[in-house]
PDB file of C-alpha atoms in Angstrom:
ATOM      1  CA  MET A   1       8.984-146.859  44.062  1.00  0.00           C
ATOM      2  CA  ALA A   2       9.792-143.834  46.218  1.00  0.00           C
ATOM      3  CA  MET A   3      12.699-141.473  45.771  1.00  0.00           C
ATOM      4  CA  THR A   4      13.974-138.581  47.812  1.00  0.00           C
ATOM      5  CA  LEU A   5      14.659-135.503  45.736  1.00  0.00           C
ATOM      6  CA  ARG A   6      17.156-133.077  47.206  1.00  0.00           C
ATOM      7  CA  LEU A   7      16.953-129.523  45.902  1.00  0.00           C
ATOM      8  CA  ASP A   8      18.746-126.386  46.905  1.00  0.00           C
ATOM      9  CA  GLU A   9      16.571-123.676  48.404  1.00  0.00           C
ATOM     10  CA  ALA A  10      16.152-121.730  45.163  1.00  0.00           C
ATOM     11  CA  HIS A  11      14.962-124.772  43.195  1.00  0.00           C
ATOM     12  CA  ASP A  12      12.651-125.855  46.003  1.00  0.00           C
ATOM     13  CA  GLU A  13      11.082-122.393  46.018  1.00  0.00           C
ATOM     14  CA  LEU A  14      10.729-122.518  42.240  1.00  0.00           C
ATOM     15  CA  LEU A  15       9.100-125.944  42.417  1.00  0.00           C
ATOM     16  CA  GLU A  16       6.762-124.755  45.167  1.00  0.00           C
ATOM     17  CA  ALA A  17       5.770-121.694  43.113  1.00  0.00           C
ATOM     18  CA  LEU A  18       5.174-123.758  39.959  1.00  0.00           C
ATOM     19  CA  ALA A  19       3.082-126.267  41.860  1.00  0.00           C
ATOM     20  CA  ALA A  20       0.970-123.475  43.372  1.00  0.00           C
ATOM     21  CA  ARG A  21       0.551-121.734  40.013  1.00  0.00           C
ATOM     22  CA  LEU A  22      -0.470-124.961  38.283  1.00  0.00           C
ATOM     23  CA  GLY A  23      -2.635-126.215  41.127  1.00  0.00           C
ATOM     24  CA  ARG A  24      -0.584-129.414  41.274  1.00  0.00           C
ATOM     25  CA  SER A  25       1.540-131.135  43.863  1.00  0.00           C
ATOM     26  CA  LYS A  26       5.292-130.792  43.743  1.00  0.00           C
ATOM     27  CA  THR A  27       5.485-134.478  42.826  1.00  0.00           C
ATOM     28  CA  GLU A  28       3.138-133.955  39.868  1.00  0.00           C
ATOM     29  CA  VAL A  29       5.197-130.994  38.641  1.00  0.00           C
ATOM     30  CA  VAL A  30       8.401-133.067  38.776  1.00  0.00           C
ATOM     31  CA  GLN A  31       6.691-135.919  36.906  1.00  0.00           C
ATOM     32  CA  ILE A  32       5.415-133.517  34.222  1.00  0.00           C
ATOM     33  CA  ALA A  33       8.897-132.021  33.854  1.00  0.00           C
ATOM     34  CA  LEU A  34      10.492-135.466  33.510  1.00  0.00           C
ATOM     35  CA  ASP A  35       7.945-136.545  30.908  1.00  0.00           C
ATOM     36  CA  ASP A  36       8.525-133.333  28.926  1.00  0.00           C
ATOM     37  CA  PHE A  37      12.307-133.672  29.132  1.00  0.00           C
ATOM     38  CA  ALA A  38      12.187-137.300  27.988  1.00  0.00           C
ATOM     39  CA  GLU A  39       9.881-136.432  25.078  1.00  0.00           C
ATOM     40  CA  ARG A  40      12.155-133.594  23.903  1.00  0.00           C
ATOM     41  CA  ALA A  41      15.243-135.803  24.198  1.00  0.00           C
ATOM     42  CA  ASP A  42      13.531-138.511  22.120  1.00  0.00           C
ATOM     43  CA  LYS A  43      12.531-135.976  19.454  1.00  0.00           C
ATOM     44  CA  SER A  44      16.089-134.654  19.335  1.00  0.00           C
ATOM     45  CA  ALA A  45      17.473-138.161  18.861  1.00  0.00           C
ATOM     46  CA  ARG A  46      14.964-138.912  16.092  1.00  0.00           C
ATOM     47  CA  THR A  47      15.748-135.595  14.393  1.00  0.00           C
ATOM     48  CA  ARG A  48      19.496-136.283  14.515  1.00  0.00           C
ATOM     49  CA  ALA A  49      18.969-139.775  13.100  1.00  0.00           C
ATOM     50  CA  ALA A  50      16.825-138.427  10.250  1.00  0.00           C
ATOM     51  CA  PHE A  51      19.400-135.741   9.481  1.00  0.00           C
ATOM     52  CA  ASP A  52      22.185-138.323   9.441  1.00  0.00           C
ATOM     53  CA  ARG A  53      20.182-140.529   7.043  1.00  0.00           C
ATOM     54  CA  VAL A  54      19.540-137.632   4.662  1.00  0.00           C
ATOM     55  CA  ARG A  55      23.141-136.417   4.873  1.00  0.00           C
ATOM     56  CA  SER A  56      24.418-139.907   4.079  1.00  0.00           C
ATOM     57  CA  ARG A  57      21.880-140.644   1.349  1.00  0.00           C
ATOM     58  CA  ASP A  58      22.214-137.255  -0.369  1.00  0.00           C
ATOM     59  CA  ALA A  59      25.911-136.555   0.263  1.00  0.00           C
ATOM     60  CA  ASP A  60      26.688-135.997  -3.438  1.00  0.00           C
ATOM     61  CA  LEU A  61      23.773-133.621  -3.911  1.00  0.00           C
ATOM     62  CA  LEU A  62      24.610-131.677  -0.764  1.00  0.00           C
ATOM     63  CA  ASP A  63      28.219-131.404  -1.891  1.00  0.00           C
ATOM     64  CA  ARG A  64      27.172-130.032  -5.302  1.00  0.00           C
ATOM     65  CA  LEU A  65      24.786-127.545  -3.679  1.00  0.00           C
ATOM     66  CA  ALA A  66      27.541-126.327  -1.365  1.00  0.00           C
ATOM     67  CA  ARG A  67      29.719-125.295  -4.335  1.00  0.00           C
TER      68      ARG A  67
END
């Protein structure tokens, strides 16, 4: 599926420079960036979920440690 990506001039220049520096096409750089962003977002969600589980499971202990 094709998509048109509209960037302002500054972002287009940045994308062009990154693509040249990496020896990749602009499309490849955008795909890499999206993959990286999605991976970081997934890790953040998993980290939050783990924290919430620990906070719930160990609420009494955490409360005693806070005193």
